[in-house]
Tab-separated table of C-alpha atoms in Angstrom:
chain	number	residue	atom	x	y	z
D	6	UNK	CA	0.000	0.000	0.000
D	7	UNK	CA	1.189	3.417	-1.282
D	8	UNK	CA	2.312	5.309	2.168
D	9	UNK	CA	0.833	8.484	2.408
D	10	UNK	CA	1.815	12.288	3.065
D	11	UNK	CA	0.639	14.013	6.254
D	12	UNK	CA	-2.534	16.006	6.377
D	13	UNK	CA	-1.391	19.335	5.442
D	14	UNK	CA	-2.393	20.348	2.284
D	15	UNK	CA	-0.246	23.183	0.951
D	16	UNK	CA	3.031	21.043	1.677
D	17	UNK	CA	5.898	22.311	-0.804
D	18	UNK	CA	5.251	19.615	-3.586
D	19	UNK	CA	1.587	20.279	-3.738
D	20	UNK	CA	2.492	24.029	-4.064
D	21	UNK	CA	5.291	23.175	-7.285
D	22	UNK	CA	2.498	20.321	-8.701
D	23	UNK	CA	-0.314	23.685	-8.618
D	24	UNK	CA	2.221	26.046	-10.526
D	25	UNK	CA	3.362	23.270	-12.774
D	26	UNK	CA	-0.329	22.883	-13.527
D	27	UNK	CA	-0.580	26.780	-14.034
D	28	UNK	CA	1.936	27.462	-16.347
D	29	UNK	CA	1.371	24.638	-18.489
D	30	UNK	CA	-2.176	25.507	-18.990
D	31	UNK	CA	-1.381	29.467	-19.170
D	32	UNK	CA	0.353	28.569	-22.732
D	33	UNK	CA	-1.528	26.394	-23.923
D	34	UNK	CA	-4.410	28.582	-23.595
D	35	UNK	CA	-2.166	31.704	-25.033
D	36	UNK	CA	-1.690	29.384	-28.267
D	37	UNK	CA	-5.241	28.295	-28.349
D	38	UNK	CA	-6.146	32.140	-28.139
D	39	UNK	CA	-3.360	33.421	-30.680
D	40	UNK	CA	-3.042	30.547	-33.019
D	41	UNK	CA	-6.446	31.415	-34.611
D	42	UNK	CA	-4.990	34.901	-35.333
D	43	UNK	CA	-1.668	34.182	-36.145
D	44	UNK	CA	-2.949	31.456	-39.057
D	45	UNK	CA	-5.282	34.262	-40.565
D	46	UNK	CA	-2.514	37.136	-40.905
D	47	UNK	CA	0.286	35.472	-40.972
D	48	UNK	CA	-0.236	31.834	-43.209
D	49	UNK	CA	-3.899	33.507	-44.987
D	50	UNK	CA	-6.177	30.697	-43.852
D	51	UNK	CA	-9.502	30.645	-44.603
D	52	UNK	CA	-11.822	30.269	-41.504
D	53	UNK	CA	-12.926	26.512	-42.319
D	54	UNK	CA	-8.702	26.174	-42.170
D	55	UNK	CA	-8.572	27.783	-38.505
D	56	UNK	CA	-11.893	25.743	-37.358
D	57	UNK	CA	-9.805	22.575	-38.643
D	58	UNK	CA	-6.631	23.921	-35.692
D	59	UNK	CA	-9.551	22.979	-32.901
D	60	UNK	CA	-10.428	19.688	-34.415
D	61	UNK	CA	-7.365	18.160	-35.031
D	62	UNK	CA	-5.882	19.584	-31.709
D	63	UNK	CA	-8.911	17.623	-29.500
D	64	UNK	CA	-8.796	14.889	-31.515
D	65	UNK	CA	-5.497	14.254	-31.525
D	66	UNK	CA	-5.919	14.375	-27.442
D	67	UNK	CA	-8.709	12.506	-27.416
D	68	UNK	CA	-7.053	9.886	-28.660
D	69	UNK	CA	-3.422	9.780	-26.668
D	70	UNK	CA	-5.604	9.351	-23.551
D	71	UNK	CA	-5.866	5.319	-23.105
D	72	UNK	CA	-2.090	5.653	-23.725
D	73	UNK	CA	-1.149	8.711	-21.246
D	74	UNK	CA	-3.316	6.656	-18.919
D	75	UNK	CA	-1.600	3.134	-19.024
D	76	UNK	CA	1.606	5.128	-18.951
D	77	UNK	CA	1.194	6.725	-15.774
D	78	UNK	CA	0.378	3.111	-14.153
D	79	UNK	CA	2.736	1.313	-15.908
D	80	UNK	CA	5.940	2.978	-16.690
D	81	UNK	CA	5.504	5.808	-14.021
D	82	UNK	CA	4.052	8.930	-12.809
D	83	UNK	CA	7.414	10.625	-12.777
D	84	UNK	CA	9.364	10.139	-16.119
D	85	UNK	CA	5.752	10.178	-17.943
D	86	UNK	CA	5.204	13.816	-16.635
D	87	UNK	CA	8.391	15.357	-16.735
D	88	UNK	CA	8.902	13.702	-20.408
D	89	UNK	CA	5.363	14.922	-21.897
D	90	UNK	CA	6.413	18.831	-19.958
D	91	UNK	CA	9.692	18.619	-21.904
D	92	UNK	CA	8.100	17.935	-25.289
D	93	UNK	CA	5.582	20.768	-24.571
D	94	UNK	CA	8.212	23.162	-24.383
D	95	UNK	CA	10.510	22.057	-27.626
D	96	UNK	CA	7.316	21.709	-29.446
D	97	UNK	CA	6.266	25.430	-28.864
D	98	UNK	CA	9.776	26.856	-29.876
D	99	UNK	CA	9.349	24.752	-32.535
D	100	UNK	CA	6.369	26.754	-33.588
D	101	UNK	CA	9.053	29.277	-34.470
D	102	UNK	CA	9.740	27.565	-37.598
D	103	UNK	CA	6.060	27.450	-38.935
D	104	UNK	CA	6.015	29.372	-42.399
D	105	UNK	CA	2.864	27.610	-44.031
D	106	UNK	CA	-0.765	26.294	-42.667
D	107	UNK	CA	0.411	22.565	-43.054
D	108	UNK	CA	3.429	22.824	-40.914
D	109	UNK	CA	0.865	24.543	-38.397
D	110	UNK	CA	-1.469	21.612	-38.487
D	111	UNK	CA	1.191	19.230	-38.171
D	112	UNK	CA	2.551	21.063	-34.665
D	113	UNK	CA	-1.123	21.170	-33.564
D	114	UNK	CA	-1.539	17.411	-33.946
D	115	UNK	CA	2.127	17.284	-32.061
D	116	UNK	CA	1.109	19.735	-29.437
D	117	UNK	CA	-2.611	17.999	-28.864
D	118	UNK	CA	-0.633	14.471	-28.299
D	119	UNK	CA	1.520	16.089	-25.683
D	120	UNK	CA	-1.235	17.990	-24.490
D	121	UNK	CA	-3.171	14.447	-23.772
D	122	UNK	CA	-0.495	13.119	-21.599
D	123	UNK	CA	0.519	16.102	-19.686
D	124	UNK	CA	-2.853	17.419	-18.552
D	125	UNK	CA	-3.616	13.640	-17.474
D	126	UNK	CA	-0.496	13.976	-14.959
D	127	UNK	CA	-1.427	16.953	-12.776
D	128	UNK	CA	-4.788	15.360	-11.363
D	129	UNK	CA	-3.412	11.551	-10.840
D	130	UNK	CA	-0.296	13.458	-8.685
D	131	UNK	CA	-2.335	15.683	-6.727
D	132	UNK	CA	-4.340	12.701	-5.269
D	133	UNK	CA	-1.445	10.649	-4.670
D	134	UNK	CA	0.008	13.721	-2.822
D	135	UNK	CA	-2.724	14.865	-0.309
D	136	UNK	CA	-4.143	12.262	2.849
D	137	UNK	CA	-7.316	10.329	1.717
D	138	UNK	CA	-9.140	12.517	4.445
D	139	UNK	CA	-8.887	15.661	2.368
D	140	UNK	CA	-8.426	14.508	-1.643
D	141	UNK	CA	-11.443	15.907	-2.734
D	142	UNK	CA	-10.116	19.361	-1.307
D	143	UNK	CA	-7.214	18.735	-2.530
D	144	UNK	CA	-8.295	18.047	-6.050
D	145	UNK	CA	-10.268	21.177	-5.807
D	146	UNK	CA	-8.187	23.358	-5.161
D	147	UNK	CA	-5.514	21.634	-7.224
D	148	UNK	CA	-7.767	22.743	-10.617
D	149	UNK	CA	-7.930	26.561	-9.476
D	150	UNK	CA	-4.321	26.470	-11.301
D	151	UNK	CA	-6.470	25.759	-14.226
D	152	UNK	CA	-9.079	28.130	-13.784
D	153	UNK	CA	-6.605	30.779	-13.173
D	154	UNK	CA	-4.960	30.452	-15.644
D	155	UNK	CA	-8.053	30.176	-18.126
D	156	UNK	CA	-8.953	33.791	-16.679
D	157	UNK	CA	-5.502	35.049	-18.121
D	158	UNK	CA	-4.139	33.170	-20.677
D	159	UNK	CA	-6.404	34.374	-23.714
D	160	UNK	CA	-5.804	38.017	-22.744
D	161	UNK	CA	-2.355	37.355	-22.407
D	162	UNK	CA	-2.184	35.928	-26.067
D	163	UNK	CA	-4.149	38.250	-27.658
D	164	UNK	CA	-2.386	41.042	-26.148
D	165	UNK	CA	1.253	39.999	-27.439
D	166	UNK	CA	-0.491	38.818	-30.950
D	167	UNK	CA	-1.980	42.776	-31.098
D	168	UNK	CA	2.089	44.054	-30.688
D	169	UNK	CA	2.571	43.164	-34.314
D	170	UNK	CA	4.962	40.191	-33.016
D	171	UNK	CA	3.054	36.934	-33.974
D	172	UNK	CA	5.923	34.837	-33.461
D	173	UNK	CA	6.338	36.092	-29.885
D	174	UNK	CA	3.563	34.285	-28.946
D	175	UNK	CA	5.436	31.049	-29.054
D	176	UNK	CA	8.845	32.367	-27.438
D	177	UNK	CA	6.989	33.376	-24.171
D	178	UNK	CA	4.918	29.762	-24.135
D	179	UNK	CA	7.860	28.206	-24.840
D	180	UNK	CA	9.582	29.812	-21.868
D	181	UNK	CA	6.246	29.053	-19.468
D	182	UNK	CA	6.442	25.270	-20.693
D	183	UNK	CA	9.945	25.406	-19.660
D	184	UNK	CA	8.960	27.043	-15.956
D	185	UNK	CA	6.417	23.752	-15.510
D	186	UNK	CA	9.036	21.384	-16.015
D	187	UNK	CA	11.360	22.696	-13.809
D	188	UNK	CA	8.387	23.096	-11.025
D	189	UNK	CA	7.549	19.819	-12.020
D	190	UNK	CA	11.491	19.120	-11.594
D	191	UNK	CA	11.400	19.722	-8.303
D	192	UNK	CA	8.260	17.918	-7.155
D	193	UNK	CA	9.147	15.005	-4.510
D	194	UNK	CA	7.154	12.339	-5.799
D	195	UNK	CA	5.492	9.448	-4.001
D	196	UNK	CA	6.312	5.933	-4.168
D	197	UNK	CA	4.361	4.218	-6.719
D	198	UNK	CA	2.949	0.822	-6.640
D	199	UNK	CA	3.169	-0.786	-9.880
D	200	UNK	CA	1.739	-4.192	-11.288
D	201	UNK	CA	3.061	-4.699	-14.001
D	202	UNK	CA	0.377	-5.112	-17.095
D	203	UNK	CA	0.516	-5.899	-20.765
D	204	UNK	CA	-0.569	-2.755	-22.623
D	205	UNK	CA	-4.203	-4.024	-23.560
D	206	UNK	CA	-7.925	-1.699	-23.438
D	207	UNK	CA	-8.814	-2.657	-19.907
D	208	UNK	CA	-5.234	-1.583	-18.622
D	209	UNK	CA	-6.216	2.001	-20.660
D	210	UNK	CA	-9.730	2.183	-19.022
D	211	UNK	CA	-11.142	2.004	-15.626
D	212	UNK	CA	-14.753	-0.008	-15.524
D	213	UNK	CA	-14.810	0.505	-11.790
D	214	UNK	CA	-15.802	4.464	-13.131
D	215	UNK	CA	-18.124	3.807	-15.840
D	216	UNK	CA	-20.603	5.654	-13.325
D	217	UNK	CA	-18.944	8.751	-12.860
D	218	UNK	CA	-17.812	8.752	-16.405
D	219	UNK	CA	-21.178	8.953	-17.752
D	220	UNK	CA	-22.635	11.237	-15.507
D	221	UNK	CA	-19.196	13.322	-16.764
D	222	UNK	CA	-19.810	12.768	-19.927
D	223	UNK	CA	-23.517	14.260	-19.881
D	224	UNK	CA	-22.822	17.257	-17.823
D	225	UNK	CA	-19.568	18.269	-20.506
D	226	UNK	CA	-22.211	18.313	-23.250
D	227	UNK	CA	-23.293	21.479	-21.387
D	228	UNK	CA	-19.808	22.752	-21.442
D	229	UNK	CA	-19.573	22.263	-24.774
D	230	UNK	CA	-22.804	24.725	-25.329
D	231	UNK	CA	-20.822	26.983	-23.235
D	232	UNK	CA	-17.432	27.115	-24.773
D	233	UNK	CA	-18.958	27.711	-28.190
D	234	UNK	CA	-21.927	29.825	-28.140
D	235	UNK	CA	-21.516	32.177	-24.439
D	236	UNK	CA	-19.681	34.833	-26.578
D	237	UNK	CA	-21.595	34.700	-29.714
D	238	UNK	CA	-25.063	34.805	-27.430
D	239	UNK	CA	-23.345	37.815	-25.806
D	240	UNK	CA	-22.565	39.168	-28.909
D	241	UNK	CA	-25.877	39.055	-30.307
D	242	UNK	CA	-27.463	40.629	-27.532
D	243	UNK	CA	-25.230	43.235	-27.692
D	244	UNK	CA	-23.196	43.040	-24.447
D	245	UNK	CA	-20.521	45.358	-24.431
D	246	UNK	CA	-16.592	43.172	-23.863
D	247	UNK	CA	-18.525	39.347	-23.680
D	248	UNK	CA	-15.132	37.340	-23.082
D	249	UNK	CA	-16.457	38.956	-19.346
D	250	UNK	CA	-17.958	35.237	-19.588
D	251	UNK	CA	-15.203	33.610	-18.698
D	252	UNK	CA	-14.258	36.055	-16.412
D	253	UNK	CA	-17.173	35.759	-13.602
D	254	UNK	CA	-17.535	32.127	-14.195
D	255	UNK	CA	-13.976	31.704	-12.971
D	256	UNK	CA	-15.025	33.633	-10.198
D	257	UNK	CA	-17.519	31.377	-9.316
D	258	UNK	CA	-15.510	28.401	-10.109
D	259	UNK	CA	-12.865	30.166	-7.303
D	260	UNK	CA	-16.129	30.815	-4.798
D	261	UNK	CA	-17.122	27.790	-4.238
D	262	UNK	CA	-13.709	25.597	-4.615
D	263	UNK	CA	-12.976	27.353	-1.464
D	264	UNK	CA	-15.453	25.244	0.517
D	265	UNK	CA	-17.272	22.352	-1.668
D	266	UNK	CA	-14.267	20.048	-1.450
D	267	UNK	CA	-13.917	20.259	2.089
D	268	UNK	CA	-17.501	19.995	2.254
D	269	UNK	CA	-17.379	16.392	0.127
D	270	UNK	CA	-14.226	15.423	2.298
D	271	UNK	CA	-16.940	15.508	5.438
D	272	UNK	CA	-19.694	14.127	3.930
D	273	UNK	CA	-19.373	12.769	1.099
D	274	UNK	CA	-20.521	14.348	-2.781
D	275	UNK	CA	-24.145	14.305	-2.606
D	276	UNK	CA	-24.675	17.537	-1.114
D	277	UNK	CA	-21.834	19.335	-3.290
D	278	UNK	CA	-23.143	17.752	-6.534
D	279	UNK	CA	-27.035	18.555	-5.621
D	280	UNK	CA	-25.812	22.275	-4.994
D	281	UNK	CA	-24.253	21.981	-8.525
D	282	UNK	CA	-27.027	21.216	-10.105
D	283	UNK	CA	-29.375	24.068	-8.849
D	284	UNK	CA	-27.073	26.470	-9.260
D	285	UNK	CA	-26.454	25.426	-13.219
D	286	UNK	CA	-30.463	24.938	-14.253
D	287	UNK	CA	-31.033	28.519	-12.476
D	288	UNK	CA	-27.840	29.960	-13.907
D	289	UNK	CA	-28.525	28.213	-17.755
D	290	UNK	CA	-32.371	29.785	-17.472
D	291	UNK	CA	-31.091	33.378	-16.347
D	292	UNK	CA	-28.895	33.221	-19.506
D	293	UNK	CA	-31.693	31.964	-22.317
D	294	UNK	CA	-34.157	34.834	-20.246
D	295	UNK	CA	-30.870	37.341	-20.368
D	296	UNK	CA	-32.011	40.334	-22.762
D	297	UNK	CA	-29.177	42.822	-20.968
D	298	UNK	CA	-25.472	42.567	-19.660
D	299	UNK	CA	-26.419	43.170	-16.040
D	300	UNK	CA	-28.359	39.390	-16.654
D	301	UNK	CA	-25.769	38.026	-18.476
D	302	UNK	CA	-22.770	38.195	-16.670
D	303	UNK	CA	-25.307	37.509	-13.432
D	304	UNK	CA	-25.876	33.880	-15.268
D	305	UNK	CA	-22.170	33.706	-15.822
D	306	UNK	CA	-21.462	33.877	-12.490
D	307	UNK	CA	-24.159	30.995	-11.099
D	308	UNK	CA	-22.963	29.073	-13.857
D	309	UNK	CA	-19.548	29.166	-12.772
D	310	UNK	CA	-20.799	28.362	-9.005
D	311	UNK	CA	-22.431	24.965	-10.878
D	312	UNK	CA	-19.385	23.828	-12.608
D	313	UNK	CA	-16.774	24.955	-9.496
D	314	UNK	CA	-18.576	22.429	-7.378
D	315	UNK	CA	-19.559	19.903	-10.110
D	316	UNK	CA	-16.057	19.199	-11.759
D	317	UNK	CA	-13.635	18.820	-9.088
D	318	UNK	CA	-16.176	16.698	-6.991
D	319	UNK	CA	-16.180	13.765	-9.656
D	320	UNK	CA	-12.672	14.120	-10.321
D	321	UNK	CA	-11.929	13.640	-6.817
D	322	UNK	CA	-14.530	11.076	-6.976
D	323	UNK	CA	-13.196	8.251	-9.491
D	324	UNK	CA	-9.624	8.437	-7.607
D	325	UNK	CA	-11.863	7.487	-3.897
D	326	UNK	CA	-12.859	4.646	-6.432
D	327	UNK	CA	-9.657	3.033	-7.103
D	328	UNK	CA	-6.736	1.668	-5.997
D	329	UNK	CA	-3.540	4.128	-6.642
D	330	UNK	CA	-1.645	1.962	-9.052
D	331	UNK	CA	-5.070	2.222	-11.448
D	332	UNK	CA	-5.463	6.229	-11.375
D	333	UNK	CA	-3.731	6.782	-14.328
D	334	UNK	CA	-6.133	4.459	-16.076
D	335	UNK	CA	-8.901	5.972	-13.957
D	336	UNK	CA	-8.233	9.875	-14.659
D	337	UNK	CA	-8.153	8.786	-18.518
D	338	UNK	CA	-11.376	7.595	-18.659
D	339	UNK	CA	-12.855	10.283	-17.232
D	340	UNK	CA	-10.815	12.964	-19.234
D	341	UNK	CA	-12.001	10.535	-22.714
D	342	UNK	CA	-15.216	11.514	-21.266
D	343	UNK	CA	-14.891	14.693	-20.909
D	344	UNK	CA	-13.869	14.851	-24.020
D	345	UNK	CA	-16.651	12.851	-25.667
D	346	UNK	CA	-19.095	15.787	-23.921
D	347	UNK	CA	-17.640	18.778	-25.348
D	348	UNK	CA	-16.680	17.795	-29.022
D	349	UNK	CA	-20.718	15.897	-29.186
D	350	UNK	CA	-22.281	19.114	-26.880
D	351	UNK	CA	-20.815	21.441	-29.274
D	352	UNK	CA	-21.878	19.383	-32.092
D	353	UNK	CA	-25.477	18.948	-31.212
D	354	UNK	CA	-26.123	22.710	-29.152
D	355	UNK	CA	-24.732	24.075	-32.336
D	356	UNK	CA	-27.231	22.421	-34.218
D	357	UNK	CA	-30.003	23.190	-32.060
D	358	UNK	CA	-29.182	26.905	-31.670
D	359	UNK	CA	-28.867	26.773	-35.710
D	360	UNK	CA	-32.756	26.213	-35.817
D	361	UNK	CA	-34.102	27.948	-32.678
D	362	UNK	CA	-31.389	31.039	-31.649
D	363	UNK	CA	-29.123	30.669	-28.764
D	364	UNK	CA	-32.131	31.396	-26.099
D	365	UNK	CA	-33.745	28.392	-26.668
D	366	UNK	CA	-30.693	26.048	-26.903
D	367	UNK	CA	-29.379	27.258	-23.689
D	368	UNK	CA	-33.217	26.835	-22.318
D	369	UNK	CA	-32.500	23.903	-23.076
D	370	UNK	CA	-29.579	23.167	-21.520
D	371	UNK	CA	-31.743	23.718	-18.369
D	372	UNK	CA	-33.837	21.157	-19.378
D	373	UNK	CA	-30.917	18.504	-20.034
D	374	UNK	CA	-29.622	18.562	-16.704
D	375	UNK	CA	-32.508	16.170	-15.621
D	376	UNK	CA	-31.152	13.535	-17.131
D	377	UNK	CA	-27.931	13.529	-15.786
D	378	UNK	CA	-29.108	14.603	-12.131
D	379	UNK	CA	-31.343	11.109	-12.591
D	380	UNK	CA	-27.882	9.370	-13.449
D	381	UNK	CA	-26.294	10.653	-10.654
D	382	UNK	CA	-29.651	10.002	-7.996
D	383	UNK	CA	-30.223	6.577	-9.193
D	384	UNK	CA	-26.788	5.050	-10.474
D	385	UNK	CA	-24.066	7.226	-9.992
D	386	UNK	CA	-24.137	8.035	-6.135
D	387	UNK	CA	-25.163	4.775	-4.861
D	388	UNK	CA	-22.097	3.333	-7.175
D	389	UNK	CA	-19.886	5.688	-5.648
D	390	UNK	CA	-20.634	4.782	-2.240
D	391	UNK	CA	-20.152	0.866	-2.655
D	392	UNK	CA	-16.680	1.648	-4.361
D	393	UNK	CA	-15.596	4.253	-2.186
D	394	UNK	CA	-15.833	2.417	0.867
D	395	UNK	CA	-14.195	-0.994	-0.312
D	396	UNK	CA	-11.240	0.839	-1.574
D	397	UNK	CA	-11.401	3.095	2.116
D	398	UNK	CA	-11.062	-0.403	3.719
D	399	UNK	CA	-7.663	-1.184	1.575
D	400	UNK	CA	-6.535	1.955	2.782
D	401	UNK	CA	-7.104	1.447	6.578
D	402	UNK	CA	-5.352	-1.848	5.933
């Protein structure tokens, strides 16, 4: 059995594991944000040609995740991290080099792979790091490097891209890739049990999360409404500045990570994940009923409340669910998942919004979320709990 750290949280590894986490995601987000821009005036692509930089980029992720997974369990937390942080960096320098769309496409596909296995890392290492007693407050707070850094990063990019120096954008990622691997560098990592496996799909996946998975998978469909159409809806209702979006629901992602994970750490997800779920039907309603900005970023907001509780609590879920040496596995599935949600959500809100406006398609939205909440009443909660509690007895042994 894995021996774990003491109780306090905040302990110096946990601290470089949260900034390796932020800088990471602070360029990647500054090339998702310039990339678009730098393809149009630099390389001429057409718009179908920058949509394509999105696809392939997810995809390409998508798939690397069984891999990154069985990696992490199998070969080891350590080498697999620091390797995929080190490939980050040479592959954004390498960006440097990019004179025509194909070259652009082919560092996308690069950067997506890399991307996979290095956002897989953080999560799996944060819950090996922090005492079983507070993981799911430790996983929260552990993805506030993530939400900072979303808050930032596209103003960050935008701003160098609007100096006139479109390269620029990849010398300063470059340098923040290099700043995670050396945090990551100097993270003391724990002692990981491995069993050895032969690479096959049930060492990728985790069954033992199919539960939390689903319910994951439904409530990123939502997400994927969100990450496509908030801006444009703002747009069209003329709200003055709409990347404010992203803003305020940071700032309620922040709010309630501050107390939802210790909540869930006391007694267990139900009451975090029922909060969740008001909060996101009344904050999804407020935005298809939002005719102002006042209403608008007010949705924004409760939306963000929704997702700060709802996220971190099944992350922090699926690793109560199974042994350490299978987390890597584990935190695969659910990011495939995740995945799944947002490329099909975007897929199917954007068709719905195509025939009835944005109102209606984040109306319903609202409506949705029964269907998940009746996944997570009658199958995913009571699944959790018989899980939970035989892998809580492993641990007290």
């Amino acid at each position: 059995m894995q021996k774990q750290v003491a109780e306090k949280l905040w302990t110096k590894d946990y601290i470089f594991l949260f900034l390796t986490n932020f800088f990471m995601t602070v360029g990647g987000q500054m090339l998702m944000s310039g990339l678009p821009l730098f393809a149009l005036h630099v390389l001429d692509a057409s718009d179908s040609q920058v949509g394509s930089l999105v696809a392939v980029y997810s995809f390409a992720a998508l798939l690397i995740r069984p891999f990154a997974g069985y990696s992490y369990d199998q070969i080891g937390r350590k080498i697999t991290y620091l390797l995929s942080l080190l490939i980050f960096a040479l592959l954004a320098f390498g960006h440097l080099t990019v004179a025509t769309f194909f070259w652009l496409v082919v560092f996308r596909v690069l950067t997506g792979i890399t991307f996979g296995v290095a956002s897989a890392g953080g999560p799996i290492l944060a819950a090996d790091l922090v005492h079983p007693s507070r993981r799911a407050e430790g996983v929260g707070y552990f993805t506030l490097s993530l939400t900072f850094a979303m808050a930032i990063a596209p103003y960050l990019g935008v701003a160098i891209i609007d100096t006139g120096n479109y390269y620029g954008i990849f010398t300063v990622t470059g340098i923040l890739f290099v700043l995670s691997f050396l945090s990551a560098a100097l993270v003391k990592y724990p002692p990981q049990p491995i069993k050895k496996a032969k690479f096959s799909w049930e060492s990728c996946f985790e069954k033992r999360i199919l539960s939390v998975a689903i319910l994951t998978m439904l409530m990123h469909v939502l997400m994927g409404g969100i990450l496509s159409f908030a801006i444009l809806f703002g747009e069209e209702l003329g709200v003055p500045n709409a990347g404010w979006f992203f803003i305020l629901n940071s700032v309620g992602v922040v709010i309630t990570r501050m107390f939802a994970g210790k909540i869930q750490d006391r007694h267990g997800p139900r009451p975090v994940i029922l909060f969740a779920f008001v909060m996101l039907v009344l904050g999804f309603v407020l935005l298809s009923l939002s005719t102002s900005p006042p209403l608008f970023y007010i949705s924004a907001l409760i939306i963000g409340l929704g997702n700060g509780s709802m996220m971190p609590s099944l992350q922090a879920m699926i690793f109560n669910m199974v042994v350490p040496e299978r987390r890597g596995a584990a935190n695969s599935t659910y990011f495939a998942a995740l995945d799944i949600g947002v490329g099909s959500g975007s897929v199917i809100l954007g068709f719905i919004a195509n025939h009835t406006g944005y109102a209606t398609m984040f109306l319903a939205c609202a409506l949705f979320l029964v269907i998940p909440f009746l996944c997570f009443w009658f199958y995913t909660n009571k699944d959790y709990e018989i899980k939970a509690a035989e892998i809580k007895a492993l641990e007290v042994e």
